[in-house]
mmCIF file of C-alpha atoms in Angstrom:
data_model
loop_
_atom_site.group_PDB
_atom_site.id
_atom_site.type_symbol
_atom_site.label_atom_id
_atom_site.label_comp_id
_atom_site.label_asym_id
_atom_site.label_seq_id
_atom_site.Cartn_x
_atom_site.Cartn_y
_atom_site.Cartn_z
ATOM 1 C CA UNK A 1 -1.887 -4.324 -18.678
ATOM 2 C CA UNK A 2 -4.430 -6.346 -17.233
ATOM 3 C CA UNK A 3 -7.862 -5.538 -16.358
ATOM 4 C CA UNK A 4 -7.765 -4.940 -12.977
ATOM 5 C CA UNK A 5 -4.225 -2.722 -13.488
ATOM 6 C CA UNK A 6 -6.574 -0.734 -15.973
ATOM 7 C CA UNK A 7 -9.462 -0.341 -13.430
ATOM 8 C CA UNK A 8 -6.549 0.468 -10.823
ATOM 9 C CA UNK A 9 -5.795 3.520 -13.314
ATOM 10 C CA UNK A 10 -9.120 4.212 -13.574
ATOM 11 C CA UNK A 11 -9.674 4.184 -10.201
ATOM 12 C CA UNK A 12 -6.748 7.085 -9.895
ATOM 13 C CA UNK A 13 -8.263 9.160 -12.653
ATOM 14 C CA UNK A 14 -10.544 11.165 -10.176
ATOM 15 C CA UNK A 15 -13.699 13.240 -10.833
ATOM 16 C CA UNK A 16 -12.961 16.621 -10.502
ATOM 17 C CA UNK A 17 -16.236 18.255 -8.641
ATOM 18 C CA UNK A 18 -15.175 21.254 -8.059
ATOM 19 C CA UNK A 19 -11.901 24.173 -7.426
ATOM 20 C CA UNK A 20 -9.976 21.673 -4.979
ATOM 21 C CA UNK A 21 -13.385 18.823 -4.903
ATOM 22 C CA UNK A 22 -12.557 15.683 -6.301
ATOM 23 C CA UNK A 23 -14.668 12.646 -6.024
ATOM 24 C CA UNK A 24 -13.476 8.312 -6.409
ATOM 25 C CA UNK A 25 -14.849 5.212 -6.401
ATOM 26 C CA UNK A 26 -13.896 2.025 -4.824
ATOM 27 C CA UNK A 27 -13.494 -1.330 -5.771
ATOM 28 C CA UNK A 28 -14.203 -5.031 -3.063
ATOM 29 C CA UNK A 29 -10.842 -6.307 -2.721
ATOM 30 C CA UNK A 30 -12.360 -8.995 -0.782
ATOM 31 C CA UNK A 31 -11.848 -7.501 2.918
ATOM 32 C CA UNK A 32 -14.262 -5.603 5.335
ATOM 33 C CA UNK A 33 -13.731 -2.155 4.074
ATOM 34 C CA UNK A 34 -12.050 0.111 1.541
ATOM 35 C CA UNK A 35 -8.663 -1.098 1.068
ATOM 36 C CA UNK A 36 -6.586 1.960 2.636
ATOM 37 C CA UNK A 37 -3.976 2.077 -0.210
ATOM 38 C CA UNK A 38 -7.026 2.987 -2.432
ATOM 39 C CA UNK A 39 -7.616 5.648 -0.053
ATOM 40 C CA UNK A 40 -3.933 7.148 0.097
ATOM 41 C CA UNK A 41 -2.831 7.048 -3.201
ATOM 42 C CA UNK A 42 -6.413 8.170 -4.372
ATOM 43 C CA UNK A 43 -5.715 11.693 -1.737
ATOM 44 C CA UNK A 44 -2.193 11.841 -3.320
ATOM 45 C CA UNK A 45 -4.267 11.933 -7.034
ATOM 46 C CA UNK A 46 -6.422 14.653 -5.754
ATOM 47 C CA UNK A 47 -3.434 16.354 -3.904
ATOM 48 C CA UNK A 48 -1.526 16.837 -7.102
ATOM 49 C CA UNK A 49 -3.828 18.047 -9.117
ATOM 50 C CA UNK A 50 -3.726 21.247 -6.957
ATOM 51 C CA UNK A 51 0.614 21.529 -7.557
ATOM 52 C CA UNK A 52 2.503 22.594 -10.900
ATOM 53 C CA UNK A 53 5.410 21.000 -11.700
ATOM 54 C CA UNK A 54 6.857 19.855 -8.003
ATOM 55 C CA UNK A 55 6.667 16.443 -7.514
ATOM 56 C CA UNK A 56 5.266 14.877 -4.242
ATOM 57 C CA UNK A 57 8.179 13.769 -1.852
ATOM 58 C CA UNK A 58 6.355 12.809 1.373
ATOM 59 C CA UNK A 59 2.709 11.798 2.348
ATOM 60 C CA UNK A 60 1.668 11.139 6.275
ATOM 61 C CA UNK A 61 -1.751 10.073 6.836
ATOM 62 C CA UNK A 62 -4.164 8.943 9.652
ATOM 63 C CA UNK A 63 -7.164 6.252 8.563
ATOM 64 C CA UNK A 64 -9.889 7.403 11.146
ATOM 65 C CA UNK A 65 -12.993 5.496 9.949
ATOM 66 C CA UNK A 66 -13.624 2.165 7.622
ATOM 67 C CA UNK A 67 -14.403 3.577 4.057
ATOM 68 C CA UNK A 68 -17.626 2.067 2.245
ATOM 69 C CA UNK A 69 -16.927 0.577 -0.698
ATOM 70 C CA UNK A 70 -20.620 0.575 -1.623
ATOM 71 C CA UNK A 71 -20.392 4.793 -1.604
ATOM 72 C CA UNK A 72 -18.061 7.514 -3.346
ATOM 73 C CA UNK A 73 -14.844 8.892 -1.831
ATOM 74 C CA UNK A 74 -14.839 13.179 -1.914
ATOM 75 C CA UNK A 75 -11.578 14.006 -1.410
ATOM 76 C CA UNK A 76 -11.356 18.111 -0.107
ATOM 77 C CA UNK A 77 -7.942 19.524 -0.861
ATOM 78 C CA UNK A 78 -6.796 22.071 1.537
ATOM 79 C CA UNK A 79 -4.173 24.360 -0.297
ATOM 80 C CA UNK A 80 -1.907 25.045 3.167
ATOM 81 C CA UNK A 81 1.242 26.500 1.384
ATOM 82 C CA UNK A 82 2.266 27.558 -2.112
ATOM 83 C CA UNK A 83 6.570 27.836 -1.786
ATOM 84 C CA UNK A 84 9.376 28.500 -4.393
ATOM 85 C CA UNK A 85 10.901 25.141 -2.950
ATOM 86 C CA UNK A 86 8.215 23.378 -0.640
ATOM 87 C CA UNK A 87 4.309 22.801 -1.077
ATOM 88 C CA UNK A 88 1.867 21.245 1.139
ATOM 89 C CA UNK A 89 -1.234 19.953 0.936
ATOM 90 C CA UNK A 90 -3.873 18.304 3.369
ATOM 91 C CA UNK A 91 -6.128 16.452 1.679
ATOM 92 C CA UNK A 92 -9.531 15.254 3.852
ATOM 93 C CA UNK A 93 -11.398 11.763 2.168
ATOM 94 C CA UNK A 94 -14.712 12.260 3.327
ATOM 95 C CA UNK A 95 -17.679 9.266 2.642
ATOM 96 C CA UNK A 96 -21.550 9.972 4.311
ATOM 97 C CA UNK A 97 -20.578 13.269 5.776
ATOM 98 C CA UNK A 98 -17.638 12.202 7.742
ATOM 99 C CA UNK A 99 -13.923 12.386 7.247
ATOM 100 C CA UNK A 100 -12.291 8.383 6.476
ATOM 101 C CA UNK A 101 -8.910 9.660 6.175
ATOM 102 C CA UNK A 102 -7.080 12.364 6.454
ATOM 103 C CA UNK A 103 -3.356 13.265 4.814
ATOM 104 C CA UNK A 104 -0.785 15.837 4.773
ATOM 105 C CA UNK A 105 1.740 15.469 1.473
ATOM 106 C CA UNK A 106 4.491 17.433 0.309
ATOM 107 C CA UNK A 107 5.700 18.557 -3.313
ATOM 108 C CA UNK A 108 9.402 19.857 -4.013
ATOM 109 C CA UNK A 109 10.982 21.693 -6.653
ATOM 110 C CA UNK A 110 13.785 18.984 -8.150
ATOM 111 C CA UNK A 111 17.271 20.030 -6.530
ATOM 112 C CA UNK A 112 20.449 18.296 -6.730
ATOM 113 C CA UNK A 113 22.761 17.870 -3.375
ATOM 114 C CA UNK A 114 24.245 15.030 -1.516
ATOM 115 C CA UNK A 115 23.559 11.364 -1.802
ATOM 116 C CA UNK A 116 23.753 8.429 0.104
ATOM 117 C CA UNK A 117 21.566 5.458 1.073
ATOM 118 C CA UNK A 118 21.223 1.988 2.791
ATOM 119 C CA UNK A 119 22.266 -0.935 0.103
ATOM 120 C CA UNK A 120 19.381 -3.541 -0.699
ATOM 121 C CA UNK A 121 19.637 -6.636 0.770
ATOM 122 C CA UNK A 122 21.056 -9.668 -1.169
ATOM 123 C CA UNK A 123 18.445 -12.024 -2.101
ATOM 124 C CA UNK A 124 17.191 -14.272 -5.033
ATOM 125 C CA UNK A 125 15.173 -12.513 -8.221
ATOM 126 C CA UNK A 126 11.746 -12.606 -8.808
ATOM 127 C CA UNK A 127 13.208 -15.049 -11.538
ATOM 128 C CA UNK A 128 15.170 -17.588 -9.284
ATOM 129 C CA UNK A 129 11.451 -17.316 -6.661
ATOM 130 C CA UNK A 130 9.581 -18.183 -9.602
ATOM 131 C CA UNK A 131 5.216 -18.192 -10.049
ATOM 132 C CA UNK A 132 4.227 -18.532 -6.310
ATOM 133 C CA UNK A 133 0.419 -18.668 -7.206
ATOM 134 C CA UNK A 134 -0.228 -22.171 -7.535
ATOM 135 C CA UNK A 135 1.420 -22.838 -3.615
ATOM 136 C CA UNK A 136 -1.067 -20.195 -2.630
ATOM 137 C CA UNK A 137 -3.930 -22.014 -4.164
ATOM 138 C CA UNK A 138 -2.667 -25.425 -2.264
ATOM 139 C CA UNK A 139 -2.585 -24.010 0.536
ATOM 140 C CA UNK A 140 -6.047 -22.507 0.329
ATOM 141 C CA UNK A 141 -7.665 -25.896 -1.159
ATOM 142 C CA UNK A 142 -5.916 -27.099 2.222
ATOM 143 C CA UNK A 143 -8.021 -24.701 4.571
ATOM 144 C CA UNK A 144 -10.766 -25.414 2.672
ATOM 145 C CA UNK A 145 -11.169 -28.720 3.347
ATOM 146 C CA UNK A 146 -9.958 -28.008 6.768
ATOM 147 C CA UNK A 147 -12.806 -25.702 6.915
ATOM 148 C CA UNK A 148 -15.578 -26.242 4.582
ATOM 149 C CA UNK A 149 -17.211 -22.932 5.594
ATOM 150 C CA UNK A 150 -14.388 -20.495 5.383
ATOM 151 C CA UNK A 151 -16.026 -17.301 4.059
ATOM 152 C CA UNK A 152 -16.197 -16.616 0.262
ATOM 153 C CA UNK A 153 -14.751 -13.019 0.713
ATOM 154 C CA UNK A 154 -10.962 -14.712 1.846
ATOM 155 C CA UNK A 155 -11.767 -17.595 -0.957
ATOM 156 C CA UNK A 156 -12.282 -14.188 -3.495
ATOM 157 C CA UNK A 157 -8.997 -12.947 -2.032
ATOM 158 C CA UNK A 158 -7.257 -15.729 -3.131
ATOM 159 C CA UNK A 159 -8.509 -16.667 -6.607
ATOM 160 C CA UNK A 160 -9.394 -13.027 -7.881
ATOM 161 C CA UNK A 161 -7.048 -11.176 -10.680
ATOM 162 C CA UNK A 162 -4.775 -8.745 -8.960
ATOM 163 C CA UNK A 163 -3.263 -5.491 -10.308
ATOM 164 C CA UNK A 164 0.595 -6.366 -9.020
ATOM 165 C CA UNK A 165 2.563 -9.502 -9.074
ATOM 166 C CA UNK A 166 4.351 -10.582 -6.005
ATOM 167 C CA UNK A 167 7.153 -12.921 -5.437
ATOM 168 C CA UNK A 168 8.083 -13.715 -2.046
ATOM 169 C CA UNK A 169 10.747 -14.637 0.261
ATOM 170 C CA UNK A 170 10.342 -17.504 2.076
ATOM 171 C CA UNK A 171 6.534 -16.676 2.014
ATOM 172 C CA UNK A 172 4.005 -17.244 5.044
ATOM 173 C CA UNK A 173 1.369 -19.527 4.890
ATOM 174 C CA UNK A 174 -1.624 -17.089 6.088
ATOM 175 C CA UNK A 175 -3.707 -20.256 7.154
ATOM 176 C CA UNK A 176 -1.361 -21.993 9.389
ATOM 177 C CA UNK A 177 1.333 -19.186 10.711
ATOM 178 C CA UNK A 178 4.336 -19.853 12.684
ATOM 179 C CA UNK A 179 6.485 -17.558 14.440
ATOM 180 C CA UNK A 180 8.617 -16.175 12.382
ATOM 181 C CA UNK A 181 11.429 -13.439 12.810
ATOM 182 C CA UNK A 182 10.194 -9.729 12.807
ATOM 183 C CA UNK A 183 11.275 -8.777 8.483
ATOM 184 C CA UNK A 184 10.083 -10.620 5.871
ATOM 185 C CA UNK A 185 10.930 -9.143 1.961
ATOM 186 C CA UNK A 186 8.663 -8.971 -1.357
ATOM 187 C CA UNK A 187 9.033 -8.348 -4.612
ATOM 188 C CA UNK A 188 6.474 -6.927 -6.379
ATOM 189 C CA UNK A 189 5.408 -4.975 -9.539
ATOM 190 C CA UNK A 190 2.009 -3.652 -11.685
ATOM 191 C CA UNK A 191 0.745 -6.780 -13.690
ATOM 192 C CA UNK A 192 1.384 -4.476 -16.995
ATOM 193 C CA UNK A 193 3.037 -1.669 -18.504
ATOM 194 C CA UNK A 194 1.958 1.971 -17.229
ATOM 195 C CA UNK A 195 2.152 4.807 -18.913
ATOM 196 C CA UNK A 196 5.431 7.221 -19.061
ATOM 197 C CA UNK A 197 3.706 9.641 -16.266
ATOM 198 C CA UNK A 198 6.220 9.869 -13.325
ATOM 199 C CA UNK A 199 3.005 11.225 -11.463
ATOM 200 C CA UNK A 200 0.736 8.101 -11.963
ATOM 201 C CA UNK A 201 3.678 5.655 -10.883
ATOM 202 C CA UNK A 202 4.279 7.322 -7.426
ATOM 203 C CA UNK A 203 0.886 7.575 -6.725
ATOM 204 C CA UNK A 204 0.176 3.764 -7.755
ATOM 205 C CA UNK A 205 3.523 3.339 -5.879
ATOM 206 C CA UNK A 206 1.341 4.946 -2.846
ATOM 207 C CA UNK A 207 -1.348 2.557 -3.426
ATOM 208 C CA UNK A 208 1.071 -0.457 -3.299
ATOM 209 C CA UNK A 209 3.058 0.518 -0.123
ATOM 210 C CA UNK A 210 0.192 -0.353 2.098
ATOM 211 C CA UNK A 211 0.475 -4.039 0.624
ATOM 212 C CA UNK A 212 2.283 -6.327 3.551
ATOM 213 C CA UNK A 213 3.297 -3.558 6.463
ATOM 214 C CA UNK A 214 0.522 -4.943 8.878
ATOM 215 C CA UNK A 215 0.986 -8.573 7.995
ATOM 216 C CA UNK A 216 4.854 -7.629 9.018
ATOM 217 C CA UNK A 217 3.822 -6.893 12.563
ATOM 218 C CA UNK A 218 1.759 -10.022 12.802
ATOM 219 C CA UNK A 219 4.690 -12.570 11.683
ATOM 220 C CA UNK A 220 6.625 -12.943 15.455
ATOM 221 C CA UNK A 221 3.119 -13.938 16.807
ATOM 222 C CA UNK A 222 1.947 -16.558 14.669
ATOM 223 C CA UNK A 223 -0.911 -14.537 13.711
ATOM 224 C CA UNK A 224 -2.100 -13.446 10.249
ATOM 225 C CA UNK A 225 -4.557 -11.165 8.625
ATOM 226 C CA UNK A 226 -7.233 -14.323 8.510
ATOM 227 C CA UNK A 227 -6.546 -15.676 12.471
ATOM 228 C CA UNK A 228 -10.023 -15.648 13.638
ATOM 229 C CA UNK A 229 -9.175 -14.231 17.155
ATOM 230 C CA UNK A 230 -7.502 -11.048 15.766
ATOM 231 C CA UNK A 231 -8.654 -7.582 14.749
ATOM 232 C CA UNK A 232 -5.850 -6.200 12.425
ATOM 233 C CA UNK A 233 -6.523 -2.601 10.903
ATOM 234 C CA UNK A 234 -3.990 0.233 9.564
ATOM 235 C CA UNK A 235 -4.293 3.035 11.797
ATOM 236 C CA UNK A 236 -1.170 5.247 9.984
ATOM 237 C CA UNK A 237 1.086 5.554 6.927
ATOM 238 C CA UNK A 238 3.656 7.475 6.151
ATOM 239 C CA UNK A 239 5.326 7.447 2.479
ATOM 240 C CA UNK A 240 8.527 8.917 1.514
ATOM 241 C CA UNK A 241 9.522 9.244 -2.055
ATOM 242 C CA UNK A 242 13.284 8.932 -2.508
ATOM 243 C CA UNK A 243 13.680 8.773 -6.491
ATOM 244 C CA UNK A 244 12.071 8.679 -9.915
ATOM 245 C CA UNK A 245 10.775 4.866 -9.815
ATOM 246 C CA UNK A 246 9.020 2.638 -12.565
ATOM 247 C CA UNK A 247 6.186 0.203 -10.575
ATOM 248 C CA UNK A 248 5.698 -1.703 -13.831
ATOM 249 C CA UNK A 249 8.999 -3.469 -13.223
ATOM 250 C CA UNK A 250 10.485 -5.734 -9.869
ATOM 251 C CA UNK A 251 10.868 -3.586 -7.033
ATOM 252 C CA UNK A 252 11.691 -5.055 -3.424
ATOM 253 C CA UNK A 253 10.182 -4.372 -0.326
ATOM 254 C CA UNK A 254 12.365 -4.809 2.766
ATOM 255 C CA UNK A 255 10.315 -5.158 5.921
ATOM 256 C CA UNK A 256 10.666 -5.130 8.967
ATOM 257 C CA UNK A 257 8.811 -4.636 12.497
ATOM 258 C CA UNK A 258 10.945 -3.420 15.303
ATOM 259 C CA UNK A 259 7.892 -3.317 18.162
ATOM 260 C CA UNK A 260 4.569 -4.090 19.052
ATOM 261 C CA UNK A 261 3.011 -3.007 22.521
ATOM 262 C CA UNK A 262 -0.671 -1.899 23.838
ATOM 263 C CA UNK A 263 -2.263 -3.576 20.623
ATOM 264 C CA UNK A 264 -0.661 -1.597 18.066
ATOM 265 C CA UNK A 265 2.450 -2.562 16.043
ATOM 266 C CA UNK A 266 5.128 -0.612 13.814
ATOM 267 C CA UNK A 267 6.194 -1.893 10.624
ATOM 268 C CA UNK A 268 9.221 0.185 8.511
ATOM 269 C CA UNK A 269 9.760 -0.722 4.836
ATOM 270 C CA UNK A 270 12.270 0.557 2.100
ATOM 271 C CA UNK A 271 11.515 0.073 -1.365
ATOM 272 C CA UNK A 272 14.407 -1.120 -4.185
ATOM 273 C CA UNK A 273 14.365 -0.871 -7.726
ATOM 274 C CA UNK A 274 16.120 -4.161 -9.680
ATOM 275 C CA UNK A 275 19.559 -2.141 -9.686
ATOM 276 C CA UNK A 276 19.513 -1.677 -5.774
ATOM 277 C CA UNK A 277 18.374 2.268 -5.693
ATOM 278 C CA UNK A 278 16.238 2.995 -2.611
ATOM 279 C CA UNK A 279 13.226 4.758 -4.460
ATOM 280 C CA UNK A 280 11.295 5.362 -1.248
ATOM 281 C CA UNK A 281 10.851 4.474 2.807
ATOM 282 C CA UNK A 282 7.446 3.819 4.305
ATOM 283 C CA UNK A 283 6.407 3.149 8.016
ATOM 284 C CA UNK A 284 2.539 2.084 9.382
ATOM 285 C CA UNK A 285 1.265 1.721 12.558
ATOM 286 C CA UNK A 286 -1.053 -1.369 12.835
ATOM 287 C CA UNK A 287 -4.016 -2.057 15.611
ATOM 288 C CA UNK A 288 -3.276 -5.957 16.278
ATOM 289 C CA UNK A 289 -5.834 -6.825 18.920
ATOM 290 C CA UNK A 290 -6.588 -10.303 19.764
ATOM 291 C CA UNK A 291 -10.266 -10.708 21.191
ATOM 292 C CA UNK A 292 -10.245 -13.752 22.421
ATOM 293 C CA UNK A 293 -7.806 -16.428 23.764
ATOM 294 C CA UNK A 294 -6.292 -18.165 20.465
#
């Protein structure tokens, strides 16, 4: 894996403080505040450390302040109910006194029943969309010398290793964005192999999900996470674990945003694995206020 995968792992590896206490850091992505799939999958960590063998099949969470990612994360687990079949857990993320997030996540016993799902989309491989990094680079030496002064924080966000490889479809130029129809689909996996821990890859599954979901709601307006008369910040998630998935290999993530009204839009994904399984469902709720007249 590569270094910032390992850090990622690190990252997930929490400090226990205390019965139920647990305590993370954070690492500068390059935006304004703790990156809130940081925050989720690192209340998942600290949620599961409370459960014996029941894995977690649903999170639901509410980001209520901007984390500091100057300051530790203590994460307060909140052990609501212990059941032969069922478990919950609320987990509170609390920075300078104050709550930052809070979650609710479920654990189940495995059981066999029915089956049935939605079938993945046909689209290219990651193979046939090839190494999109160097169009992303063009089009950021494009702004660039559009705009000689664009902060070094979006220039970071551009350049700096990531933890997961993406491949898009028909990908969005963030600097110049046109209206586009309300879906958009990405492949994506951990930039390395992670360890055989079913645990770890649902949780750094958690941490990916929040990848792309805003961005979704942005796409019919011509608007992007960089548009300099916008104010774009997760206000939900919601997570739902389907099947045993492996985040160190291709899975797609189906998007799509079926309203935005009174500044906040909805964005629904479901997440593939390479042989078409649906290994989980998210859905986020995105403020998408525009302050000034673009």
């Amino acid at each position: 894996m590569n270094r910032c995968l390992s850090d990622l792992c690190t990252l997930l590896d929490l400090e226990t403080l205390e019965v139920n206490l647990f305590r993370g850091q954070s690492r500068d992505l390059g935006g304004r505040s703790v990156y809130g799939g940081q925050v989720i999958s690192q209340a998942l960590v600290a949620a599961t450390r409370t459960v014996d063998e029941q894995p977690p099949h649903s999170l639901h969470a509410y980001f209520l302040r901007p984390g500091d990612m100057e300051a530790p994360i203590v994460y307060e687990v909140d052990r609501v109910r212990d059941g032969r079949s069922f478990t919950t857990r609320r987990v509170q993320a609390i920075q300078h006194g104050q709550p930052i997030l809070s979650l609710i996540a479920s654990f189940q016993r495995p059981e066999t029943g029915f089956e049935h799902q939605l079938p993945m989309p046909p689209v290219p491989t990651p193979e046939q969309l090839g190494d999109q990094r160097q169009q992303r680079l063009a089009w950021l030496a494009a702004e660039l010398a559009r705009n000689p002064a664009l902060p070094e924080r979006i220039q970071y966000l551009f350049t700096r290793e990531q933890a997961f490889e993406f491949a898009w479809i028909d990908p969005p130029n963030p600097f110049d964005p046109d209206v586009r129809a309300p879906q958009q689909g990405i492949w994506f996996r951990a930039a390395g192999q992670l360890p055989d821990d079913p645990l770890l890859h649902r949780c750094v599954l958690a941490y990916a999900s929040d990848f792309n979901l805003a961005a979704t709601a942005l796409l019919p307006h011509a608007r992007s996470w960089f548009s300099p008369d916008m104010i774009v910040a997760s206000i939900d998630h919601a997570l739902w674990f389907h099947r045993d998935v492996r985040v160190d290999d291709w899975l797609f993530y189906s998007m799509d945003t079926p309203t935005a009204q009174s500044v906040r839009g909805l964005s629904r994904g479901l997440i593939y694995d390479r042989d078409g399984r649906l290994v989980a469902s998210a859905a986020q709720e995105c403020l998408m206020r525009q302050i000034k007249p673009a």
